[in-house]
Short mmCIF file of C-alpha atoms and ligand atoms in Angstrom, two decimals:
data_model
loop_
_atom_site.label_atom_id
_atom_site.label_comp_id
_atom_site.label_asym_id
_atom_site.label_seq_id
_atom_site.Cartn_x
_atom_site.Cartn_y
_atom_site.Cartn_z
CA MET M 40 1.27 -6.31 -15.22
CA HIS M 41 2.47 -3.21 -14.20
CA ILE M 42 0.13 -1.36 -11.58
CA LEU M 43 -1.04 0.96 -8.95
CA LEU M 44 -3.19 0.11 -5.82
CA MET M 45 -4.00 3.42 -4.58
CA GLY M 46 -6.65 4.24 -1.77
CA PRO M 47 -6.56 5.45 2.13
CA PRO M 48 -4.83 3.76 4.60
CA GLY M 49 -6.48 0.55 5.55
CA ALA M 50 -8.29 0.59 2.40
CA GLY M 51 -7.01 -3.24 1.60
CA LYS M 52 -4.00 -2.16 -0.72
CA GLY M 53 -2.01 -4.78 1.02
CA THR M 54 -4.56 -7.48 1.32
CA GLN M 55 -5.48 -7.15 -2.47
CA ALA M 56 -1.82 -6.81 -3.44
CA ALA M 57 -0.89 -10.27 -1.75
CA LYS M 58 -4.13 -12.08 -3.46
CA LEU M 59 -2.68 -10.48 -7.10
CA VAL M 60 1.01 -11.86 -6.35
CA GLU M 61 0.00 -15.53 -5.43
CA GLU M 62 -2.12 -15.39 -8.61
CA PHE M 63 -0.02 -13.54 -11.30
CA GLY M 64 3.48 -13.97 -9.80
CA VAL M 65 4.46 -10.31 -9.99
CA ALA M 66 6.31 -8.13 -7.59
CA HIS M 67 5.14 -6.59 -4.51
CA ILE M 68 6.65 -3.08 -4.17
CA SER M 69 4.77 -1.77 -0.83
CA THR M 70 6.89 1.65 0.12
CA GLY M 71 5.22 0.76 3.76
CA ASP M 72 6.45 -2.91 4.07
CA MET M 73 9.99 -1.26 2.99
CA PHE M 74 10.44 1.60 5.65
CA ARG M 75 9.16 -1.17 8.37
CA ALA M 76 11.95 -3.43 7.53
CA ALA M 77 14.47 -0.55 7.74
CA VAL M 78 13.43 0.95 10.83
CA LYS M 79 13.72 -2.96 12.54
CA ASN M 80 16.76 -3.40 10.57
CA GLN M 81 18.21 0.41 12.07
CA THR M 82 19.62 0.78 8.59
CA GLU M 83 20.19 5.11 7.82
CA LEU M 84 16.77 4.69 5.89
CA GLY M 85 14.76 3.25 8.71
CA LYS M 86 16.54 5.99 11.09
CA ARG M 87 15.29 8.87 8.75
CA ALA M 88 11.53 7.32 8.38
CA GLN M 89 11.29 6.14 11.83
CA GLU M 90 9.89 9.74 13.18
CA CYS M 91 7.71 10.27 10.25
CA MET M 92 5.86 7.02 10.64
CA ALA M 93 5.45 6.93 14.02
CA ALA M 94 3.43 10.83 13.67
CA GLY M 95 1.62 9.43 10.72
CA LYS M 96 3.25 11.69 8.21
CA LEU M 97 5.03 10.83 4.90
CA VAL M 98 8.54 10.39 4.39
CA PRO M 99 10.28 12.93 2.29
CA ASP M 100 9.49 12.70 -1.38
CA ASP M 101 13.33 12.77 -1.67
CA VAL M 102 13.89 9.35 0.10
CA THR M 103 10.93 7.76 -0.85
CA ILE M 104 11.39 7.93 -4.61
CA GLY M 105 15.42 7.06 -4.12
CA ILE M 106 13.78 3.62 -2.56
CA VAL M 107 11.48 3.08 -5.56
CA LYS M 108 13.77 3.72 -8.40
CA GLU M 109 16.49 1.13 -7.04
CA ARG M 110 13.55 -1.24 -6.45
CA LEU M 111 11.94 -1.09 -9.95
CA ALA M 112 15.23 -1.62 -11.17
CA GLN M 113 15.68 -5.26 -9.25
CA ASP M 114 15.24 -8.14 -11.84
CA ASP M 115 12.33 -9.70 -10.20
CA CYS M 116 10.33 -6.29 -11.61
CA LYS M 117 10.51 -7.67 -15.33
CA LYS M 118 7.71 -9.78 -14.35
CA GLY M 119 5.50 -7.27 -13.76
CA PHE M 120 4.57 -5.27 -10.53
CA ILE M 121 2.21 -3.78 -8.31
CA LEU M 122 2.99 -0.59 -6.49
CA ASP M 123 1.37 -0.39 -2.88
CA GLY M 124 1.11 2.63 -1.11
CA PHE M 125 3.48 4.88 -3.65
CA PRO M 126 2.89 7.30 -5.10
CA ARG M 127 1.34 9.37 -2.34
CA THR M 128 2.12 13.02 -3.50
CA VAL M 129 2.06 14.38 -6.88
CA GLU M 130 5.83 14.89 -6.72
CA GLN M 131 6.05 11.26 -6.28
CA ALA M 132 3.60 10.26 -8.83
CA GLU M 133 5.59 12.70 -11.72
CA ALA M 134 8.87 11.07 -10.62
CA LEU M 135 7.32 7.47 -11.22
CA GLU M 136 6.62 8.59 -14.74
CA LYS M 137 9.99 9.58 -15.24
CA ILE M 138 11.86 6.32 -13.51
CA LEU M 139 9.50 4.45 -15.82
CA LYS M 140 10.34 5.63 -18.77
CA GLU M 141 13.86 5.44 -18.02
CA LEU M 142 13.22 1.59 -17.58
CA ASP M 143 11.25 1.73 -21.02
CA LEU M 144 7.76 0.42 -19.16
CA ALA M 145 4.39 2.01 -18.54
CA LEU M 146 1.27 1.94 -15.90
CA ASP M 147 -1.43 -0.01 -17.46
CA CYS M 148 -3.41 1.16 -14.55
CA ALA M 149 -4.15 3.20 -11.39
CA LEU M 150 -6.68 1.20 -9.18
CA ASN M 151 -8.02 2.93 -6.50
CA ILE M 152 -9.89 0.95 -3.66
CA ASP M 153 -12.28 3.62 -2.29
CA VAL M 154 -13.50 3.04 1.24
CA PRO M 155 -14.91 6.19 3.49
CA SER M 156 -12.73 7.32 5.95
CA ALA M 157 -15.58 6.27 9.11
CA GLU M 158 -14.38 2.68 8.40
CA LEU M 159 -10.67 3.23 7.81
CA VAL M 160 -10.27 3.67 11.74
CA GLU M 161 -11.42 0.30 12.57
CA ARG M 162 -9.82 -1.49 10.08
CA ALA M 163 -6.53 -0.12 11.10
CA VAL M 164 -6.98 -0.31 14.38
CA GLY M 165 -8.02 -3.98 14.20
CA ARG M 166 -5.48 -5.07 11.46
CA ARG M 167 -2.60 -7.68 12.84
CA ILE M 168 0.39 -8.59 10.95
CA CYS M 169 2.37 -12.20 11.17
CA LYS M 170 6.11 -11.07 12.02
CA LYS M 171 7.00 -14.27 10.39
CA CYS M 172 5.63 -13.96 7.14
CA GLY M 173 3.47 -10.69 6.78
CA ALA M 174 -0.05 -11.97 6.54
CA THR M 175 -2.47 -9.42 7.39
CA TYR M 176 -5.88 -10.14 9.79
CA ASN M 177 -8.12 -8.24 11.13
CA ILE M 178 -9.49 -8.74 14.52
CA LYS M 179 -12.88 -8.44 13.19
CA PHE M 180 -13.12 -9.19 9.24
CA LYS M 181 -10.54 -11.42 9.31
CA PRO M 182 -9.24 -12.77 12.72
CA PRO M 183 -6.92 -15.47 12.58
CA VAL M 184 -8.30 -19.21 14.02
CA LYS M 185 -6.11 -19.07 16.89
CA GLU M 186 -6.05 -15.47 18.45
CA GLY M 187 -2.88 -13.78 17.86
CA ILE M 188 -1.40 -16.81 15.54
CA CYS M 189 -0.79 -16.55 11.97
CA ASP M 190 -3.19 -19.31 10.28
CA ALA M 191 -0.61 -19.74 7.59
CA CYS M 192 2.61 -20.26 9.58
CA GLY M 193 1.92 -20.10 12.98
CA GLY M 194 4.21 -16.97 13.45
CA GLU M 195 3.15 -14.06 16.38
CA LEU M 196 0.85 -11.44 15.24
CA TYR M 197 1.36 -7.62 15.98
CA GLN M 198 -0.15 -4.52 16.04
CA ARG M 199 1.50 -1.88 14.04
CA ALA M 200 2.57 1.35 16.46
CA ASP M 201 0.80 3.29 13.54
CA ASP M 202 -1.91 1.77 13.83
CA SER M 203 -3.61 3.37 16.90
CA GLU M 204 -6.96 5.47 16.73
CA ALA M 205 -4.50 9.14 17.09
CA THR M 206 -2.34 8.23 14.49
CA MET M 207 -4.73 6.81 12.18
CA LYS M 208 -6.44 10.59 12.12
CA ASN M 209 -3.19 11.89 11.32
CA ARG M 210 -2.61 9.87 8.40
CA LEU M 211 -6.09 9.96 7.16
CA ALA M 212 -5.21 13.73 6.97
CA VAL M 213 -2.22 13.45 5.59
CA TYR M 214 -3.87 11.50 2.91
CA ASP M 215 -6.70 14.15 2.15
CA GLU M 216 -4.37 16.64 1.61
CA GLN M 217 -1.25 15.10 0.04
CA THR M 218 -2.66 11.71 -1.82
CA LYS M 219 -5.88 12.41 -2.84
CA PRO M 220 -5.09 15.12 -5.28
CA LEU M 221 -3.46 12.10 -7.13
CA ILE M 222 -7.15 10.75 -8.50
CA ALA M 223 -7.08 13.89 -10.15
CA PHE M 224 -3.78 13.21 -11.92
CA TYR M 225 -5.01 9.30 -12.78
CA LYS M 226 -7.97 10.60 -14.20
CA GLN M 227 -6.12 13.13 -16.48
CA ASN M 228 -3.96 10.55 -17.78
CA GLY M 229 -6.51 8.20 -18.72
CA LEU M 230 -5.12 5.28 -16.25
CA TYR M 231 -7.96 5.77 -13.21
CA LYS M 232 -9.87 3.14 -12.20
CA GLU M 233 -11.98 2.54 -9.24
CA VAL M 234 -13.12 -0.10 -7.19
CA ASP M 235 -15.71 -0.48 -4.05
CA GLY M 236 -13.54 -1.06 -1.13
CA ARG M 237 -17.05 -1.52 1.64
CA GLN M 238 -17.33 -4.97 -0.08
CA SER M 239 -15.72 -8.15 1.31
CA MET M 240 -12.17 -8.80 0.32
CA GLU M 241 -13.32 -11.59 -1.82
CA ALA M 242 -15.90 -9.34 -3.95
CA VAL M 243 -13.31 -6.10 -4.16
CA TYR M 244 -10.83 -8.99 -5.79
CA SER M 245 -13.32 -9.96 -8.48
CA ASP M 246 -14.36 -6.38 -8.82
CA ILE M 247 -10.16 -5.45 -9.23
CA ILE M 248 -9.96 -8.42 -11.91
CA ALA M 249 -12.74 -6.96 -13.93
CA ALA M 250 -11.09 -3.67 -13.85
CA LEU M 251 -7.87 -4.95 -14.61
CA ARG M 252 -9.43 -7.27 -17.68
CA GLY M 253 -11.81 -4.29 -18.79
P1 LIG U 448 -3.71 -1.00 3.53
O1 LIG U 448 -2.84 -1.75 2.95
O2 LIG U 448 -4.58 -0.33 2.24
O3 LIG U 448 -3.38 -0.38 4.71
P2 LIG U 448 -4.75 -3.75 4.51
O4 LIG U 448 -4.83 -4.80 3.18
O5 LIG U 448 -3.56 -3.69 5.28
O6 LIG U 448 -4.92 -1.89 3.99
O7 LIG U 448 -6.18 -3.64 5.06
C1 LIG U 448 -6.37 -3.29 6.49
C2 LIG U 448 -6.89 -3.77 7.13
O8 LIG U 448 -8.51 -4.18 7.26
C3 LIG U 448 -6.32 -5.24 7.60
O9 LIG U 448 -6.95 -5.68 8.83
C4 LIG U 448 -7.52 -6.03 6.47
O10 LIG U 448 -7.36 -7.37 7.04
C5 LIG U 448 -9.12 -5.52 6.43
N1 LIG U 448 -9.58 -5.47 5.49
C6 LIG U 448 -8.78 -5.50 4.03
N2 LIG U 448 -9.75 -5.60 3.31
C7 LIG U 448 -11.07 -5.29 3.60
C8 LIG U 448 -12.11 -5.66 3.40
N3 LIG U 448 -12.86 -5.47 2.42
N4 LIG U 448 -13.33 -5.51 4.49
C9 LIG U 448 -13.18 -5.66 5.71
N5 LIG U 448 -11.56 -5.61 6.42
C10 LIG U 448 -10.84 -5.46 5.18
P1 LIG U 449 1.67 2.32 5.03
O1 LIG U 449 2.29 1.05 5.14
O2 LIG U 449 1.52 2.11 3.39
O3 LIG U 449 0.27 2.46 5.19
O4 LIG U 449 2.69 2.95 5.15
C1 LIG U 449 3.18 3.41 6.63
C2 LIG U 449 4.00 4.51 6.39
O5 LIG U 449 5.52 4.40 6.07
C3 LIG U 449 3.17 6.02 6.06
O6 LIG U 449 2.36 6.42 7.37
C4 LIG U 449 4.44 6.79 5.85
O7 LIG U 449 4.77 7.53 7.05
C5 LIG U 449 5.48 5.88 5.37
N1 LIG U 449 5.30 5.64 3.70
C6 LIG U 449 4.95 4.84 3.10
N2 LIG U 449 4.88 4.87 1.98
C7 LIG U 449 5.40 6.02 1.80
C8 LIG U 449 5.11 7.07 0.60
N3 LIG U 449 5.20 6.47 -0.83
N4 LIG U 449 5.41 8.40 0.55
C9 LIG U 449 5.65 8.90 1.97
N5 LIG U 449 5.52 8.01 3.03
C10 LIG U 449 5.26 6.55 3.09
#
């Protein structure tokens, strides 16, 4: 399995990637998670990414492409991978083609989770993440049993700083301008598939499985 999960912020990429990783044991490559870890540890990369992330803008292509190139060369990617949140620009998509060619790999498909923007703000603003294990919840759509506490590991839940309504609006504008053109890019090379992301998490997952088999 070598796939891209595409879709606007809040579409459910991370949620579905977690299920796919559990089922298929492939590597989960989320550039957003990588940047958040770097910011938390205040590495050089984190210091560069921080400002862009806080403003809802994209981290520069050269930086992002560099970290994905390194990540894809790691051993655990040999069992397959899910790219989540990368590529986000046509330049990143072109760089990915080059990187995969060098590694003698090819994508199986680029799977877009389609959700209208009106629903995305509510999803993002309600998103909560476990500090300890990274599990994702939603105060409305997937509340934890005990408020503020992770069902899986008992860790404390937090809200991402960029999941405010104002920053989310910027992120959606950036998506429309810079990331949406990737739909045409992957349609053109025949890898594009789409699922309706407005359904329940379970229904989206079964449509993804069907799309991957089809
Ligand atoms: P992305 O990785 O695309 O930004 P997430 O997987 O983190 O999105 O999901 C964003 C928020 O929406 C989370 O709080 C998640 O629990 C919730 N969510 C994910 N899929 C669905 C769905 N099908 N219906 C309702 N809420 C969802
Ligand atoms: P995400 O977790 O995918 O919502 O990403 C959070 C933030 O990380 C984005 O708003 C960007 O600032 C940054 N980011 C994540 N992936 C990329 C990427 N492929 N290119 C540029 N910036 C990214």
